[in-house]
PDB file of C-alpha atoms and ligand atoms in Angstrom:
ATOM      1  CA  MET A   1      -0.068   0.042  -0.073  1.00 94.00           C
ATOM      2  CA  LYS A   2       1.089   3.540  -0.726  1.00 97.00           C
ATOM      3  CA  PRO A   3      -0.243   6.985   0.306  1.00 98.00           C
ATOM      4  CA  TYR A   4      -2.431   8.988  -2.113  1.00 98.00           C
ATOM      5  CA  VAL A   5      -0.132  11.770  -3.351  1.00 98.00           C
ATOM      6  CA  ILE A   6      -1.126  15.418  -4.004  1.00 98.00           C
ATOM      7  CA  CYS A   7       1.551  17.717  -5.288  1.00 98.00           C
ATOM      8  CA  HIS A   8       0.833  21.343  -4.284  1.00 98.00           C
ATOM      9  CA  MET A   9       2.729  24.359  -5.642  1.00 98.00           C
ATOM     10  CA  LEU A  10       2.612  28.163  -6.153  1.00 98.00           C
ATOM     11  CA  GLY A  11       3.727  29.002  -9.675  1.00 98.00           C
ATOM     12  CA  SER A  12       4.034  32.024 -11.941  1.00 98.00           C
ATOM     13  CA  VAL A  13       2.364  31.926 -15.367  1.00 98.00           C
ATOM     14  CA  ASP A  14       5.624  30.740 -16.738  1.00 98.00           C
ATOM     15  CA  GLY A  15       5.933  27.898 -14.170  1.00 98.00           C
ATOM     16  CA  LYS A  16       8.615  29.509 -11.981  1.00 98.00           C
ATOM     17  CA  ILE A  17       8.587  28.712  -8.298  1.00 98.00           C
ATOM     18  CA  LYS A  18      11.228  31.114  -6.609  1.00 96.00           C
ATOM     19  CA  GLN A  19       9.460  34.248  -5.349  1.00 96.00           C
ATOM     20  CA  ASN A  20      12.739  36.449  -5.299  1.00 95.00           C
ATOM     21  CA  ILE A  21      11.411  39.165  -7.650  1.00 98.00           C
ATOM     22  CA  TRP A  22       7.647  38.625  -7.299  1.00 97.00           C
ATOM     23  CA  GLY A  23       7.251  41.507  -4.698  1.00 96.00           C
ATOM     24  CA  LEU A  24       4.230  39.808  -2.988  1.00 95.00           C
ATOM     25  CA  LYS A  25       3.424  41.103   0.454  1.00 91.00           C
ATOM     26  CA  ASP A  26       2.853  38.411   3.072  1.00 90.00           C
ATOM     27  CA  HIS A  27       4.126  35.961   0.522  1.00 89.00           C
ATOM     28  CA  HIS A  28       3.632  32.673   2.525  1.00 93.00           C
ATOM     29  CA  LYS A  29      -0.109  33.001   2.606  1.00 97.00           C
ATOM     30  CA  TYR A  30      -0.632  32.292  -1.180  1.00 98.00           C
ATOM     31  CA  PHE A  31       0.917  28.867  -0.683  1.00 98.00           C
ATOM     32  CA  GLU A  32       0.007  28.089   2.907  1.00 97.00           C
ATOM     33  CA  GLU A  33      -3.760  28.884   2.914  1.00 98.00           C
ATOM     34  CA  PRO A  34      -4.728  26.647   0.045  1.00 98.00           C
ATOM     35  CA  ALA A  35      -2.315  23.947   1.292  1.00 98.00           C
ATOM     36  CA  ALA A  36      -3.955  23.914   4.712  1.00 98.00           C
ATOM     37  CA  LYS A  37      -7.282  23.052   2.935  1.00 98.00           C
ATOM     38  CA  ILE A  38      -5.832  19.848   1.469  1.00 98.00           C
ATOM     39  CA  LYS A  39      -6.315  16.967   3.868  1.00 97.00           C
ATOM     40  CA  ALA A  40      -2.911  15.174   4.377  1.00 98.00           C
ATOM     41  CA  ASP A  41      -1.197  13.187   7.139  1.00 98.00           C
ATOM     42  CA  ALA A  42       2.229  14.558   6.089  1.00 98.00           C
ATOM     43  CA  TRP A  43       4.073  17.016   3.678  1.00 98.00           C
ATOM     44  CA  LEU A  44       7.152  16.105   1.827  1.00 98.00           C
ATOM     45  CA  VAL A  45       9.888  18.474   0.377  1.00 98.00           C
ATOM     46  CA  GLY A  46      13.336  18.191  -1.237  1.00 98.00           C
ATOM     47  CA  ARG A  47      16.533  18.733   0.582  1.00 98.00           C
ATOM     48  CA  VAL A  48      16.965  22.410  -0.847  1.00 96.00           C
ATOM     49  CA  THR A  49      13.510  23.419   0.310  1.00 96.00           C
ATOM     50  CA  MET A  50      13.901  21.807   3.764  1.00 98.00           C
ATOM     51  CA  GLN A  51      17.133  23.607   4.410  1.00 97.00           C
ATOM     52  CA  GLU A  52      14.888  26.703   4.796  1.00 95.00           C
ATOM     53  CA  PHE A  53      13.323  24.956   7.981  1.00 95.00           C
ATOM     54  CA  SER A  54      16.200  22.835   9.372  1.00 97.00           C
ATOM     55  CA  SER A  55      19.060  23.974  11.581  1.00 96.00           C
ATOM     56  CA  LYS A  56      21.312  26.723  10.070  1.00 95.00           C
ATOM     57  CA  GLN A  57      24.202  25.401  12.250  1.00 93.00           C
ATOM     58  CA  ARG A  58      26.203  22.220  11.334  1.00 94.00           C
ATOM     59  CA  PRO A  59      26.805  20.543  14.761  1.00 94.00           C
ATOM     60  CA  ALA A  60      30.005  18.653  15.497  1.00 94.00           C
ATOM     61  CA  LEU A  61      29.436  15.082  14.591  1.00 95.00           C
ATOM     62  CA  LYS A  62      30.932  12.113  16.589  1.00 93.00           C
ATOM     63  CA  ARG A  63      34.251  10.716  15.395  1.00 92.00           C
ATOM     64  CA  GLY A  64      35.497   7.112  15.607  1.00 90.00           C
ATOM     65  CA  LYS A  65      33.608   3.864  15.368  1.00 91.00           C
ATOM     66  CA  LEU A  66      29.854   4.103  16.070  1.00 95.00           C
ATOM     67  CA  ASN A  67      27.571   1.085  16.555  1.00 94.00           C
ATOM     68  CA  ILE A  68      24.360   2.245  14.898  1.00 97.00           C
ATOM     69  CA  PRO A  69      21.697  -0.364  14.632  1.00 97.00           C
ATOM     70  CA  ALA A  70      21.019  -1.280  10.979  1.00 96.00           C
ATOM     71  CA  GLY A  71      17.795  -0.343   9.156  1.00 98.00           C
ATOM     72  CA  ASP A  72      15.173   2.328   9.470  1.00 98.00           C
ATOM     73  CA  PHE A  73      14.672   4.333  12.710  1.00 98.00           C
ATOM     74  CA  VAL A  74      11.209   5.267  13.988  1.00 98.00           C
ATOM     75  CA  ALA A  75      11.794   7.677  16.735  1.00 98.00           C
ATOM     76  CA  GLU A  76       9.321   8.413  19.642  1.00 96.00           C
ATOM     77  CA  TYR A  77       7.039  11.125  18.648  1.00 95.00           C
ATOM     78  CA  ASN A  78       3.740  12.762  19.852  1.00 94.00           C
ATOM     79  CA  ALA A  79       2.776  14.383  16.541  1.00 97.00           C
ATOM     80  CA  LYS A  80      -0.243  13.292  14.490  1.00 97.00           C
ATOM     81  CA  THR A  81       1.322  14.634  11.216  1.00 98.00           C
ATOM     82  CA  PHE A  82       4.809  14.461   9.661  1.00 98.00           C
ATOM     83  CA  ALA A  83       7.315  16.652   7.693  1.00 98.00           C
ATOM     84  CA  VAL A  84       9.349  14.470   5.322  1.00 98.00           C
ATOM     85  CA  VAL A  85      12.578  15.414   3.547  1.00 98.00           C
ATOM     86  CA  ILE A  86      14.190  13.714   0.595  1.00 98.00           C
ATOM     87  CA  ASP A  87      17.808  14.070   1.690  1.00 98.00           C
ATOM     88  CA  PRO A  88      19.802  11.260   0.030  1.00 98.00           C
ATOM     89  CA  SER A  89      23.206  12.143   1.375  1.00 98.00           C
ATOM     90  CA  GLY A  90      22.215  13.698   4.838  1.00 98.00           C
ATOM     91  CA  LYS A  91      22.719  17.418   4.373  1.00 98.00           C
ATOM     92  CA  CYS A  92      19.936  18.649   6.737  1.00 98.00           C
ATOM     93  CA  PHE A  93      20.900  19.108  10.394  1.00 98.00           C
ATOM     94  CA  TRP A  94      18.395  19.331  13.293  1.00 98.00           C
ATOM     95  CA  ASP A  95      17.939  21.021  16.654  1.00 97.00           C
ATOM     96  CA  THR A  96      14.586  19.452  17.192  1.00 97.00           C
ATOM     97  CA  ASN A  97      12.526  16.713  15.552  1.00 98.00           C
ATOM     98  CA  MET A  98       9.701  18.964  14.791  1.00 98.00           C
ATOM     99  CA  VAL A  99       8.923  21.565  12.059  1.00 97.00           C
ATOM    100  CA  SER A 100       5.892  23.486  13.387  1.00 96.00           C
ATOM    101  CA  THR A 101       3.516  20.657  14.588  1.00 97.00           C
ATOM    102  CA  GLU A 102       5.074  17.893  12.396  1.00 98.00           C
ATOM    103  CA  HIS A 103       7.477  15.118  13.336  1.00 98.00           C
ATOM    104  CA  VAL A 104      10.486  15.008  11.007  1.00 98.00           C
ATOM    105  CA  ILE A 105      11.239  11.968   8.883  1.00 98.00           C
ATOM    106  CA  GLU A 106      14.466  11.939   6.829  1.00 98.00           C
ATOM    107  CA  VAL A 107      14.514   9.826   3.629  1.00 99.00           C
ATOM    108  CA  LEU A 108      18.152   8.701   3.086  1.00 98.00           C
ATOM    109  CA  THR A 109      20.283   6.421   0.938  1.00 98.00           C
ATOM    110  CA  GLU A 110      22.801   3.931   2.475  1.00 98.00           C
ATOM    111  CA  GLN A 111      25.650   6.315   1.623  1.00 97.00           C
ATOM    112  CA  VAL A 112      25.131   8.459   4.674  1.00 98.00           C
ATOM    113  CA  SER A 113      27.685   8.172   7.498  1.00 97.00           C
ATOM    114  CA  PRO A 114      27.197   6.461  10.731  1.00 97.00           C
ATOM    115  CA  ALA A 115      28.019   9.877  12.386  1.00 97.00           C
ATOM    116  CA  TYR A 116      25.102  11.413  10.592  1.00 98.00           C
ATOM    117  CA  LEU A 117      22.681   8.676  11.731  1.00 98.00           C
ATOM    118  CA  ASP A 118      23.956   9.244  15.240  1.00 98.00           C
ATOM    119  CA  HIS A 119      23.114  13.005  14.879  1.00 98.00           C
ATOM    120  CA  LEU A 120      19.447  12.053  13.723  1.00 98.00           C
ATOM    121  CA  ARG A 121      19.064   9.575  16.618  1.00 98.00           C
ATOM    122  CA  SER A 122      20.464  12.145  19.172  1.00 97.00           C
ATOM    123  CA  ARG A 123      17.737  14.577  18.053  1.00 97.00           C
ATOM    124  CA  ASN A 124      15.037  11.855  17.908  1.00 98.00           C
ATOM    125  CA  VAL A 125      14.477  12.365  14.168  1.00 98.00           C
ATOM    126  CA  SER A 126      13.044   9.442  12.442  1.00 98.00           C
ATOM    127  CA  TYR A 127      14.704   8.154   9.294  1.00 98.00           C
ATOM    128  CA  ILE A 128      14.078   5.541   6.580  1.00 98.00           C
ATOM    129  CA  PHE A 129      16.355   4.238   3.793  1.00 98.00           C
ATOM    130  CA  GLY A 130      15.051   4.558   0.233  1.00 98.00           C
ATOM    131  CA  GLY A 131      17.858   2.722  -1.501  1.00 98.00           C
ATOM    132  CA  ALA A 132      21.601   1.799  -1.508  1.00 98.00           C
ATOM    133  CA  GLU A 133      22.877   4.647  -3.721  1.00 98.00           C
ATOM    134  CA  GLU A 134      19.702   5.891  -5.529  1.00 98.00           C
ATOM    135  CA  LEU A 135      16.200   6.398  -4.139  1.00 98.00           C
ATOM    136  CA  ASP A 136      13.445   3.985  -5.071  1.00 98.00           C
ATOM    137  CA  LEU A 137      10.500   6.500  -4.539  1.00 98.00           C
ATOM    138  CA  LYS A 138       7.884   3.750  -4.646  1.00 98.00           C
ATOM    139  CA  LEU A 139       9.596   1.994  -1.800  1.00 98.00           C
ATOM    140  CA  VAL A 140       9.887   5.338   0.073  1.00 98.00           C
ATOM    141  CA  LEU A 141       6.030   5.772  -0.205  1.00 98.00           C
ATOM    142  CA  LYS A 142       5.377   2.116   0.886  1.00 98.00           C
ATOM    143  CA  LYS A 143       7.619   2.688   3.947  1.00 98.00           C
ATOM    144  CA  LEU A 144       5.895   5.924   4.933  1.00 98.00           C
ATOM    145  CA  TYR A 145       2.510   4.166   4.733  1.00 98.00           C
ATOM    146  CA  LYS A 146       3.716   1.034   6.660  1.00 98.00           C
ATOM    147  CA  LEU A 147       5.873   2.701   9.419  1.00 98.00           C
ATOM    148  CA  PHE A 148       4.055   5.873  10.043  1.00 98.00           C
ATOM    149  CA  GLY A 149       0.470   5.262   8.736  1.00 98.00           C
ATOM    150  CA  ILE A 150       0.693   8.058   6.179  1.00 98.00           C
ATOM    151  CA  LYS A 151      -2.259   7.581   3.836  1.00 98.00           C
ATOM    152  CA  ARG A 152      -2.426  11.055   2.194  1.00 98.00           C
ATOM    153  CA  LEU A 153       0.751  12.752   1.379  1.00 98.00           C
ATOM    154  CA  ARG A 154       1.188  16.266   0.117  1.00 98.00           C
ATOM    155  CA  ILE A 155       4.325  16.998  -1.894  1.00 98.00           C
ATOM    156  CA  ASP A 156       5.263  20.651  -1.517  1.00 98.00           C
ATOM    157  CA  GLY A 157       8.312  21.016  -3.868  1.00 95.00           C
ATOM    158  CA  GLY A 158      10.660  22.217  -4.966  1.00 95.00           C
ATOM    159  CA  GLY A 159      10.785  21.495  -8.610  1.00 98.00           C
ATOM    160  CA  HIS A 160      13.319  18.640  -8.425  1.00 98.00           C
ATOM    161  CA  VAL A 161      11.518  16.662  -5.892  1.00 98.00           C
ATOM    162  CA  ASN A 162       8.183  17.132  -7.730  1.00 98.00           C
ATOM    163  CA  GLY A 163       9.802  16.216 -11.089  1.00 98.00           C
ATOM    164  CA  SER A 164      11.213  12.919  -9.489  1.00 98.00           C
ATOM    165  CA  PHE A 165       7.863  11.803  -8.238  1.00 98.00           C
ATOM    166  CA  LEU A 166       6.185  12.832 -11.527  1.00 97.00           C
ATOM    167  CA  LYS A 167       8.692  10.911 -13.578  1.00 96.00           C
ATOM    168  CA  ALA A 168       8.168   7.832 -11.377  1.00 96.00           C
ATOM    169  CA  GLY A 169       4.424   8.091 -11.990  1.00 96.00           C
ATOM    170  CA  LEU A 170       3.687   8.460  -8.310  1.00 98.00           C
ATOM    171  CA  ILE A 171       1.628  11.643  -8.209  1.00 98.00           C
ATOM    172  CA  ASP A 172      -2.164  11.271  -8.078  1.00 98.00           C
ATOM    173  CA  GLU A 173      -3.218  14.921  -7.928  1.00 98.00           C
ATOM    174  CA  PHE A 174      -1.712  18.281  -8.773  1.00 98.00           C
ATOM    175  CA  SER A 175      -2.846  21.473  -6.931  1.00 98.00           C
ATOM    176  CA  LEU A 176      -1.543  24.685  -8.470  1.00 98.00           C
ATOM    177  CA  VAL A 177      -1.965  28.167  -7.093  1.00 98.00           C
ATOM    178  CA  LEU A 178      -1.319  30.187 -10.281  1.00 98.00           C
ATOM    179  CA  ALA A 179       0.069  33.726  -9.436  1.00 98.00           C
ATOM    180  CA  PRO A 180      -0.743  36.478 -11.832  1.00 98.00           C
ATOM    181  CA  ILE A 181       3.014  36.981 -12.402  1.00 98.00           C
ATOM    182  CA  ALA A 182       5.364  36.488 -15.309  1.00 98.00           C
ATOM    183  CA  ASP A 183       8.777  35.853 -13.751  1.00 98.00           C
ATOM    184  CA  GLY A 184      10.904  35.305 -16.818  1.00 98.00           C
ATOM    185  CA  THR A 185      14.141  34.155 -15.082  1.00 98.00           C
ATOM    186  CA  MET A 186      15.886  31.765 -17.413  1.00 97.00           C
ATOM    187  CA  GLY A 187      17.279  28.733 -15.698  1.00 95.00           C
ATOM    188  CA  ALA A 188      15.199  29.234 -12.377  1.00 96.00           C
ATOM    189  CA  PRO A 189      13.531  26.156 -11.050  1.00 95.00           C
ATOM    190  CA  THR A 190      10.040  25.437 -12.422  1.00 98.00           C
ATOM    191  CA  VAL A 191       7.117  23.411 -10.924  1.00 98.00           C
ATOM    192  CA  PHE A 192       8.395  20.120 -12.341  1.00 98.00           C
ATOM    193  CA  GLU A 193      12.091  19.502 -13.070  1.00 97.00           C
ATOM    194  CA  ALA A 194      12.068  15.941 -14.319  1.00 96.00           C
ATOM    195  CA  GLU A 195      14.757  15.638 -17.020  1.00 94.00           C
ATOM    196  CA  GLU A 196      17.026  17.547 -19.429  1.00 94.00           C
ATOM    197  CA  GLY A 197      16.025  17.456 -23.098  1.00 93.00           C
ATOM    198  CA  TYR A 198      13.504  15.366 -24.768  1.00 92.00           C
ATOM    199  CA  GLY A 199      14.078  11.599 -24.100  1.00 88.00           C
ATOM    200  CA  LYS A 200      11.539   8.773 -24.354  1.00 89.00           C
ATOM    201  CA  ARG A 201       9.473  10.085 -21.583  1.00 89.00           C
ATOM    202  CA  LYS A 202       5.947  11.236 -22.267  1.00 91.00           C
ATOM    203  CA  ALA A 203       4.530  14.405 -20.565  1.00 94.00           C
ATOM    204  CA  THR A 204       1.983  13.813 -17.937  1.00 96.00           C
ATOM    205  CA  ARG A 205      -1.642  14.672 -18.736  1.00 97.00           C
ATOM    206  CA  PHE A 206      -3.996  16.097 -16.086  1.00 98.00           C
ATOM    207  CA  ALA A 207      -7.814  16.229 -16.030  1.00 98.00           C
ATOM    208  CA  LEU A 208      -9.419  19.357 -14.383  1.00 98.00           C
ATOM    209  CA  LYS A 209     -10.872  18.730 -10.989  1.00 98.00           C
ATOM    210  CA  SER A 210     -11.724  22.170  -9.951  1.00 98.00           C
ATOM    211  CA  VAL A 211     -10.723  25.815 -10.432  1.00 98.00           C
ATOM    212  CA  LYS A 212     -11.301  28.691  -8.070  1.00 98.00           C
ATOM    213  CA  LYS A 213     -10.426  32.455  -8.083  1.00 98.00           C
ATOM    214  CA  ILE A 214      -8.640  33.255  -4.791  1.00 98.00           C
ATOM    215  CA  PHE A 215      -6.777  36.413  -3.402  1.00 97.00           C
ATOM    216  CA  ASP A 216      -8.640  38.607  -6.069  1.00 95.00           C
ATOM    217  CA  ASP A 217      -6.501  37.552  -9.141  1.00 97.00           C
ATOM    218  CA  PHE A 218      -4.881  34.158  -8.254  1.00 98.00           C
ATOM    219  CA  LEU A 219      -6.417  30.855  -9.542  1.00 98.00           C
ATOM    220  CA  TRP A 220      -6.367  27.630  -7.463  1.00 98.00           C
ATOM    221  CA  ILE A 221      -6.441  24.881 -10.067  1.00 98.00           C
ATOM    222  CA  ARG A 222      -6.795  21.284  -9.036  1.00 98.00           C
ATOM    223  CA  TYR A 223      -6.115  18.402 -11.461  1.00 98.00           C
ATOM    224  CA  THR A 224      -6.072  14.608 -11.350  1.00 98.00           C
ATOM    225  CA  VAL A 225      -3.489  12.761 -13.089  1.00 98.00           C
ATOM    226  CA  VAL A 226      -4.696  10.848 -16.233  1.00 97.00           C
ATOM    227  CA  ARG A 227      -3.073   7.310 -16.280  1.00 90.00           C
ATOM    228  CA  GLY A 228      -2.561   4.831 -18.965  1.00 77.00           C
ATOM    229  CA  ARG A 229      -2.083   7.432 -21.792  1.00 60.00           C
ATOM    230  CA  LYS A 230      -0.470   6.006 -24.871  1.00 54.00           C
TER     231      LYS A 230
HETATM  232  N1  NAP B   1       6.590  28.239  -5.055  1.00 66.15           N
HETATM  233  C1  NAP B   1       6.454  27.128  -4.369  1.00 66.15           C
HETATM  234  O1  NAP B   1       5.320  26.592  -4.127  1.00 66.15           O
HETATM  235  C2  NAP B   1       7.619  26.457  -3.832  1.00 66.15           C
HETATM  236  C3  NAP B   1       7.464  25.338  -2.967  1.00 66.15           C
HETATM  237  C4  NAP B   1       8.621  24.648  -2.444  1.00 66.15           C
HETATM  238  C5  NAP B   1       9.795  25.269  -2.730  1.00 66.15           C
HETATM  239  N2  NAP B   1       9.951  26.279  -3.510  1.00 66.15           N
HETATM  240  C6  NAP B   1      11.364  26.865  -3.799  1.00 66.15           C
HETATM  241  O2  NAP B   1      11.960  25.959  -4.700  1.00 66.15           O
HETATM  242  C7  NAP B   1      13.468  26.079  -4.540  1.00 66.15           C
HETATM  243  C8  NAP B   1      13.975  24.662  -4.403  1.00 66.15           C
HETATM  244  O3  NAP B   1      13.613  23.914  -5.407  1.00 66.15           O
HETATM  245  P1  NAP B   1      14.662  22.867  -6.066  1.00 66.15           P
HETATM  246  O4  NAP B   1      13.987  22.152  -7.167  1.00 66.15           O
HETATM  247  O5  NAP B   1      15.937  23.532  -6.354  1.00 66.15           O
HETATM  248  O6  NAP B   1      14.992  21.820  -4.805  1.00 66.15           O
HETATM  249  P2  NAP B   1      14.260  20.762  -4.023  1.00 66.15           P
HETATM  250  O7  NAP B   1      13.343  19.897  -4.939  1.00 66.15           O
HETATM  251  O8  NAP B   1      13.652  21.332  -2.762  1.00 66.15           O
HETATM  252  O9  NAP B   1      15.432  19.750  -3.505  1.00 66.15           O
HETATM  253  C9  NAP B   1      16.223  19.204  -4.470  1.00 66.15           C
HETATM  254  C10 NAP B   1      17.160  18.157  -3.813  1.00 66.15           C
HETATM  255  O10 NAP B   1      16.360  17.105  -3.110  1.00 66.15           O
HETATM  256  C11 NAP B   1      17.066  15.883  -3.345  1.00 66.15           C
HETATM  257  N3  NAP B   1      16.299  15.019  -4.240  1.00 66.15           N
HETATM  258  C12 NAP B   1      15.108  15.354  -4.812  1.00 66.15           C
HETATM  259  N4  NAP B   1      14.726  14.314  -5.568  1.00 66.15           N
HETATM  260  C13 NAP B   1      15.502  13.327  -5.422  1.00 66.15           C
HETATM  261  C14 NAP B   1      15.622  11.976  -5.959  1.00 66.15           C
HETATM  262  N5  NAP B   1      14.612  11.436  -6.646  1.00 66.15           N
HETATM  263  N6  NAP B   1      16.658  11.297  -5.601  1.00 66.15           N
HETATM  264  C15 NAP B   1      17.720  11.763  -4.875  1.00 66.15           C
HETATM  265  N7  NAP B   1      17.670  12.980  -4.349  1.00 66.15           N
HETATM  266  C16 NAP B   1      16.559  13.715  -4.586  1.00 66.15           C
HETATM  267  C17 NAP B   1      18.424  16.246  -3.970  1.00 66.15           C
HETATM  268  O11 NAP B   1      19.238  16.522  -2.834  1.00 66.15           O
HETATM  269  P3  NAP B   1      20.915  16.516  -2.850  1.00 66.15           P
HETATM  270  O12 NAP B   1      21.289  17.763  -3.696  1.00 66.15           O
HETATM  271  O13 NAP B   1      21.283  16.626  -1.434  1.00 66.15           O
HETATM  272  O14 NAP B   1      21.303  15.254  -3.541  1.00 66.15           O
HETATM  273  C18 NAP B   1      18.020  17.487  -4.752  1.00 66.15           C
HETATM  274  O15 NAP B   1      19.237  18.292  -5.033  1.00 66.15           O
HETATM  275  C19 NAP B   1      13.615  26.919  -3.320  1.00 66.15           C
HETATM  276  O16 NAP B   1      13.961  28.238  -3.671  1.00 66.15           O
HETATM  277  C20 NAP B   1      12.208  27.054  -2.652  1.00 66.15           C
HETATM  278  O17 NAP B   1      11.945  28.173  -1.937  1.00 66.15           O
HETATM  279  C21 NAP B   1       8.900  27.014  -3.964  1.00 66.15           C
END
């Protein structure tokens, strides 16, 4: 079993997702208010996005031989919801095991050091392994369901993490808050960053579920993924 996956993003009309030059006042609300209306047991982001929430300090890691038990680690937690980060080589550091009201779960590869695992355990941050060198995102979803009971997962970006899940065919719904803005920055991350160039991959087709005008001139567009397209 795997969670039902809804990807939620705020994008400009040209699909850009970094707000550096958008000049929006109170800029978090455009993403957060619609996001809060999407029922989910967890949100998941990429390593780059999570570094906006994790510790800004890199703590001193233990040296020498460490005996870390093998396998996934489910820490003790009181939270009902989770904040999941795709962090294959362990670059996020933590002062606490919570982001807001959510318990943190790190998704790692087996390439991370025992000293990093010791850091996570010392902060009571849960972690799961999604592969030896590369992540198997289907396995990651299955573990989130089985170990933490996550049945509905909201993927909140950035573009690379969205693109990976899209390419793996693991997104069920896409929720886009379309900002009335043309950004125009060449090379800036877009809503889905799946692959360079045109390979054999087919684009993903959506069916419109609902559309609503919000914040005067923004659109909140919800789509379901059309599967089995030839
Ligand atoms: N407008 C919005 O709604 C919105 C929402 C979220 C974020 N953002 C913005 O988006 C920007 C970041 O986006 P981004 O696309 O650059 O980064 P991102 O998706 O947040 O993180 C990318 C990183 O996650 C890891 N990763 C993702 N998928 C992976 C996979 N399948 N296998 C292995 N590792 C994987 C890699 O980490 P390593 O590099 O460590 O290997 C990769 O470099 C930020 O400026 C943020 O503020 C905007």
